[in-house]
Tab-separated table of C-alpha atoms and ligand atoms in Angstrom:
chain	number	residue	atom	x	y	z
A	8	UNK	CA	175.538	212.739	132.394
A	9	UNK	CA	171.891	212.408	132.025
A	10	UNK	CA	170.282	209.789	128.938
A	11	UNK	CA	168.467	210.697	125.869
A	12	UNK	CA	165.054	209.044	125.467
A	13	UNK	CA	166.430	207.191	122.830
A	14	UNK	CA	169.361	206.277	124.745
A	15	UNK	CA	167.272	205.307	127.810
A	16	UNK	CA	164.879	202.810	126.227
A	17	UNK	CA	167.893	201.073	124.771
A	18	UNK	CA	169.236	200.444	128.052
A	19	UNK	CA	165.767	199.199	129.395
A	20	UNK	CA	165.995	196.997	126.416
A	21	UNK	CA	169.326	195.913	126.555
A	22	UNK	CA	168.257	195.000	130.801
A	23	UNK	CA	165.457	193.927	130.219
A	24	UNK	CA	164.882	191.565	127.030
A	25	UNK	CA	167.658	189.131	127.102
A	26	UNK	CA	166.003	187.654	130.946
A	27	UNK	CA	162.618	187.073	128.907
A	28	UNK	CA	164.304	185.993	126.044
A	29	UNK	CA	166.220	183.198	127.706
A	30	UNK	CA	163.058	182.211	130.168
A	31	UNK	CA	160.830	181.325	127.070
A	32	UNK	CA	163.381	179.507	124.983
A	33	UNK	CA	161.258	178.134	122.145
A	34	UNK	CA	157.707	179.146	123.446
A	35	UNK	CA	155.927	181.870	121.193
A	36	UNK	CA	154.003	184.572	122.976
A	37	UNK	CA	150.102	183.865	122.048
A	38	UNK	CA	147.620	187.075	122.109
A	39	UNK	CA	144.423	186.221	122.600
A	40	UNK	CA	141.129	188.572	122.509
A	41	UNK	CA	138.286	190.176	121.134
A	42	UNK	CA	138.065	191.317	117.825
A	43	UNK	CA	138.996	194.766	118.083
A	44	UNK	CA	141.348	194.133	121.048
A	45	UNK	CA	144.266	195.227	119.110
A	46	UNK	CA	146.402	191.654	118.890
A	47	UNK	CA	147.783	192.636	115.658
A	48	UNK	CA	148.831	196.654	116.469
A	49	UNK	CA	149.938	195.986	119.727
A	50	UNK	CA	151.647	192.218	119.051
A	51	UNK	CA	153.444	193.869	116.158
A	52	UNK	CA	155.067	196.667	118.310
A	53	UNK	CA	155.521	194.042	120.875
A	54	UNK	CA	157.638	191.836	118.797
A	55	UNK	CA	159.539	194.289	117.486
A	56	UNK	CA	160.501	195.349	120.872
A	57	UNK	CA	161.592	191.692	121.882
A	58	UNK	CA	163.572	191.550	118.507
A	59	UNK	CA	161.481	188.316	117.573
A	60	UNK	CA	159.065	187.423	114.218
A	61	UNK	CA	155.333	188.798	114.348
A	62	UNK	CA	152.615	186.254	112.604
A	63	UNK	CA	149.273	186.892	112.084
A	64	UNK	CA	147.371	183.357	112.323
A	65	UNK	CA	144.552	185.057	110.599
A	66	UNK	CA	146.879	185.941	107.733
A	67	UNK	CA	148.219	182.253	107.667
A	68	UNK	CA	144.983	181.199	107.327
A	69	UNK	CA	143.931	182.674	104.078
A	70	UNK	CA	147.445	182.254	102.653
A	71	UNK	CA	146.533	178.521	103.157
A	72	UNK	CA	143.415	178.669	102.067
A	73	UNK	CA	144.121	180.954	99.242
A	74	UNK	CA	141.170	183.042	100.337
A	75	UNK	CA	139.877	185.740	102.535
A	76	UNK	CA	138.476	185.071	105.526
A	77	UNK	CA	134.840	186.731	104.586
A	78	UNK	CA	134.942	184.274	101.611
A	79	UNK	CA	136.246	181.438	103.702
A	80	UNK	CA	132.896	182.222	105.947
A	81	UNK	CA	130.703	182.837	102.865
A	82	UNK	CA	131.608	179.818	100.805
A	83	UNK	CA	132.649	176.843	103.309
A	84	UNK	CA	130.894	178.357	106.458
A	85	UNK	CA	132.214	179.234	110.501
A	86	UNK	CA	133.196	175.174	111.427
A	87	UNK	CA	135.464	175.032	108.160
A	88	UNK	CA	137.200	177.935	109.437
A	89	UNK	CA	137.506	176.844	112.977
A	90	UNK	CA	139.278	173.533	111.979
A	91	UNK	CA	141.288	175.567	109.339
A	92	UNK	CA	142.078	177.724	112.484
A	93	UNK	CA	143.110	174.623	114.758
A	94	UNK	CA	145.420	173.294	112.217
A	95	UNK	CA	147.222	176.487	110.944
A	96	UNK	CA	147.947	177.282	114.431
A	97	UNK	CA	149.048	174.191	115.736
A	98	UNK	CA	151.422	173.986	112.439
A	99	UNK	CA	152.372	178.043	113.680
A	100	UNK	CA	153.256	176.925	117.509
A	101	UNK	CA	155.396	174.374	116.341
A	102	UNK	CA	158.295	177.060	115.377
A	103	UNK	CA	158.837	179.759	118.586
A	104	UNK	CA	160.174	182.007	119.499
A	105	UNK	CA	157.462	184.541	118.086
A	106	UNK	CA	154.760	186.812	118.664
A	107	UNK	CA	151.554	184.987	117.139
A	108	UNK	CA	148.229	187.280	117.302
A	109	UNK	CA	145.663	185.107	117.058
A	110	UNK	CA	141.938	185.260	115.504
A	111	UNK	CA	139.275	186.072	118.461
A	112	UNK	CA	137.616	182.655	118.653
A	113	UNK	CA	140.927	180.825	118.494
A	114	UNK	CA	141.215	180.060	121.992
A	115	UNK	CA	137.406	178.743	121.887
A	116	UNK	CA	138.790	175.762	120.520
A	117	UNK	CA	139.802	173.514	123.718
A	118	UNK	CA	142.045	171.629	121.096
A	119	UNK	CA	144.280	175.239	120.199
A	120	UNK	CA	143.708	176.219	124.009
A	121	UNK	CA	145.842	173.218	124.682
A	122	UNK	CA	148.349	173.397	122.363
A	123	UNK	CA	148.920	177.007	122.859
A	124	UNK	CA	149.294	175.921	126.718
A	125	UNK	CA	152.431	173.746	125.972
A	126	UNK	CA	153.768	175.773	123.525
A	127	UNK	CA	153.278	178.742	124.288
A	128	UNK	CA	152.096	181.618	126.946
A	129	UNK	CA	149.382	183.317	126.184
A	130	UNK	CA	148.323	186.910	126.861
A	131	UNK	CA	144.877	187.969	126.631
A	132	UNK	CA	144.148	191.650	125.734
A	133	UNK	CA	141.188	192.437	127.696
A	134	UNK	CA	139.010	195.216	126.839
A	135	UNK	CA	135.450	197.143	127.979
A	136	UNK	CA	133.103	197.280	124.927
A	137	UNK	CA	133.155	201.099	124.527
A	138	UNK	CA	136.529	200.604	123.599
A	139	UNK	CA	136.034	197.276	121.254
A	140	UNK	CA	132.671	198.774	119.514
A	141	UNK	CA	134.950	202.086	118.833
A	142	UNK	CA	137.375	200.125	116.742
A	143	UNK	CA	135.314	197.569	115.031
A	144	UNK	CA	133.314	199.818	113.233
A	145	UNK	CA	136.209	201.676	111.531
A	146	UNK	CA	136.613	198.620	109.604
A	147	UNK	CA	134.339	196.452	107.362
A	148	UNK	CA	136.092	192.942	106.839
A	149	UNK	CA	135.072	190.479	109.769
A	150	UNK	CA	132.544	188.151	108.902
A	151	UNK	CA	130.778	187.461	112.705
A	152	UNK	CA	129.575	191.507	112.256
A	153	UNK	CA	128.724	192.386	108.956
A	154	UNK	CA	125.226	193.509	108.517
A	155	UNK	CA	124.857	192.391	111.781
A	156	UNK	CA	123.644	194.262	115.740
A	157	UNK	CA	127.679	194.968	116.672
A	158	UNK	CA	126.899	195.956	120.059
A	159	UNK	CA	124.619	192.568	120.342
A	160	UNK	CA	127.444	190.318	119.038
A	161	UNK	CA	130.209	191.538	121.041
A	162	UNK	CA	128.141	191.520	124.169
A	163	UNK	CA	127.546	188.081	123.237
A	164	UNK	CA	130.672	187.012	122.272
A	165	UNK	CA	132.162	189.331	125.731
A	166	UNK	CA	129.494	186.634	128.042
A	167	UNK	CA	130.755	183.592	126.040
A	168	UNK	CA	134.279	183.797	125.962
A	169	UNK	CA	135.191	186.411	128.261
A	170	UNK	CA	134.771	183.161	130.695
A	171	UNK	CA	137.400	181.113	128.854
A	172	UNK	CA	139.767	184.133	127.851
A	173	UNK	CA	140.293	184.448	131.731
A	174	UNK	CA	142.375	180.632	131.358
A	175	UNK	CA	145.286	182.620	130.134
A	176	UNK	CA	148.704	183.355	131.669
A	177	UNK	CA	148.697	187.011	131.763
A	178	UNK	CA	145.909	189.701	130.941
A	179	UNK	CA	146.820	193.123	130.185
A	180	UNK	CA	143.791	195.960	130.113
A	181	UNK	CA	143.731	197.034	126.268
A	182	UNK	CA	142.059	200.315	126.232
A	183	UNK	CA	142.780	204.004	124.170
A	184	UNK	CA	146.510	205.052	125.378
A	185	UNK	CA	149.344	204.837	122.678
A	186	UNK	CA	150.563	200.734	122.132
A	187	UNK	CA	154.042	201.328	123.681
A	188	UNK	CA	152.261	201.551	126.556
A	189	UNK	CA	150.588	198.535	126.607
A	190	UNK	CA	154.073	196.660	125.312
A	191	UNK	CA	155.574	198.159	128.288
A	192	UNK	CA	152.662	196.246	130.545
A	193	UNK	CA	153.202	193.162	128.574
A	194	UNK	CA	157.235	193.213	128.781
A	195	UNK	CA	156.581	194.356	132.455
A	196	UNK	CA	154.127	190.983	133.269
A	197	UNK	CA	156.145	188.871	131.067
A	198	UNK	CA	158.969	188.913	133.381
A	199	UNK	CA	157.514	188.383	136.825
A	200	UNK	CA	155.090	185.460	134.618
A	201	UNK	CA	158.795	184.398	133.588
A	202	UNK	CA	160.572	184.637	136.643
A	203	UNK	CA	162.563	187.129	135.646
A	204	UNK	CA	162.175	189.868	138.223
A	205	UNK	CA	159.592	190.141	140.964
A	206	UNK	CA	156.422	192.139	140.790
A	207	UNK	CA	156.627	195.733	142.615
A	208	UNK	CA	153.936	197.475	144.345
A	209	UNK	CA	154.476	200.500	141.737
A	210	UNK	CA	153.305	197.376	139.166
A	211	UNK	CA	152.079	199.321	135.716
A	212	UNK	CA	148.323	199.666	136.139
A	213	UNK	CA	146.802	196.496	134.185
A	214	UNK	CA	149.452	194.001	135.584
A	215	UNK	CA	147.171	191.496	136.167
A	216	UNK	CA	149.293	188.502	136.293
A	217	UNK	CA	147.678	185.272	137.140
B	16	S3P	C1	136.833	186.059	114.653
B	16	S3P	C2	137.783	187.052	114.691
B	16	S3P	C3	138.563	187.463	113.531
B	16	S3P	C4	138.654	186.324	112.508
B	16	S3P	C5	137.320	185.798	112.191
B	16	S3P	C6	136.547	185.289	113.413
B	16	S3P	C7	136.110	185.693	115.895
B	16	S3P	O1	139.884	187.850	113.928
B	16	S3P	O2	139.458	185.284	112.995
B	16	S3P	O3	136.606	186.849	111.552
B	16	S3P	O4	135.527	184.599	115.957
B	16	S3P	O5	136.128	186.494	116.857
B	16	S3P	P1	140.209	189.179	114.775
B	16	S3P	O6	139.933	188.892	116.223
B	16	S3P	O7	141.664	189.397	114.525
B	16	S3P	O8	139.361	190.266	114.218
């Protein structure tokens, strides 16, 4: 008797997730990338596959704060932001499991880098800057590239952190194919990361575990 889709992906699930689940006991799973890398669609999706709470650190932020992040930049400047940043997230890593998407310069901060090292595993959504620039500018709200040269910053911001993005435990190619499949990739290089199964030749295509 042959599976329905439906029917299929519950099995993969039902194989697949408890492993992970029981390999990263309290750690939270920490995306990391550019702005535009697509931490929040895809960590959403992702969470929701591995039956565990999605938090946006960037959200967190201007609940603490009481105000958005374009008036957090405006009024108190980039540094109050970063050590707003440092100490929402350290407070969010303290509760895992979860999915936690994290702000683009997050893991700039050596401080949060650490942190996010013992507490977590982080997963960097790399991505060319065709793909970045292409979803940036269908959206207005982040500080670092209003009325500003986008292509300019992110090329800048590509040389100076691409460096540091490349510390983290698993990078997954984000680029223009539908966000299950990327969650697949992530579930996929999650458990050889974890120990949970080995990795095959027939790995998905941006398995790039380190
Ligand atoms: C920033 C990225 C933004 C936000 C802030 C600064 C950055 O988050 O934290 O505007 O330094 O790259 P997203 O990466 O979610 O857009």
């Amino acid at each position: 008797m042959s599976l329905t889709l439906a029917e299929r992906k519950k099995e993969d699930r039902e194989q697949q997730v408890p492993p992970i689940m029981e390999a990263l006991g309290p750690k939270s799973i920490v995306l990391i990338g550019l702005m535009g890398a697509g931490k929040t669609a895809v960590g959403k999706r992702l969470a929701a596959k591995l039956e565990l709470p999605f938090v946006d650190a960037d959200k967190e932020i201007e609940q603490a704060a009481g105000q958005s992040i374009t008036e957090i930049f405006a009024e108190h400047g980039e540094a109050y932001f970063r050590e707003g940043e440092r100490k929402v997230i350290a407070r969010l890593l303290q509760s895992g499991p979860q999915i936690l998407a994290t702000g683009g310069g997050a893991y700039m901060t050596a401080d949060t880098r650490e942190t996010i090292r013992q507490r977590g595993i982080s997963i960097w959504l790399h991505a060319e800057l065709p793909v970045l620039l292409h979803r940036v500018k269908r959206r207005n709200h982040r500080p670092l590239l209003t009325g500003r040269d986008n292509e300019q910053v992110m090329r800048n911001l590509m040389a100076e952190r691409y460096p540091i993005y490349a510390e983290a435990d698993i990078t997954v190619e984000s680029r223009d194919v539908p966000h299950e499949i990327i969650v697949k990739e992530i579930v996929y290089a999650l458990a050889v990361k974890l120990g949970c199964r080995k990795a095959k030749d027939q790995a998905p295509r941006s398995d790039r575990v380190t």
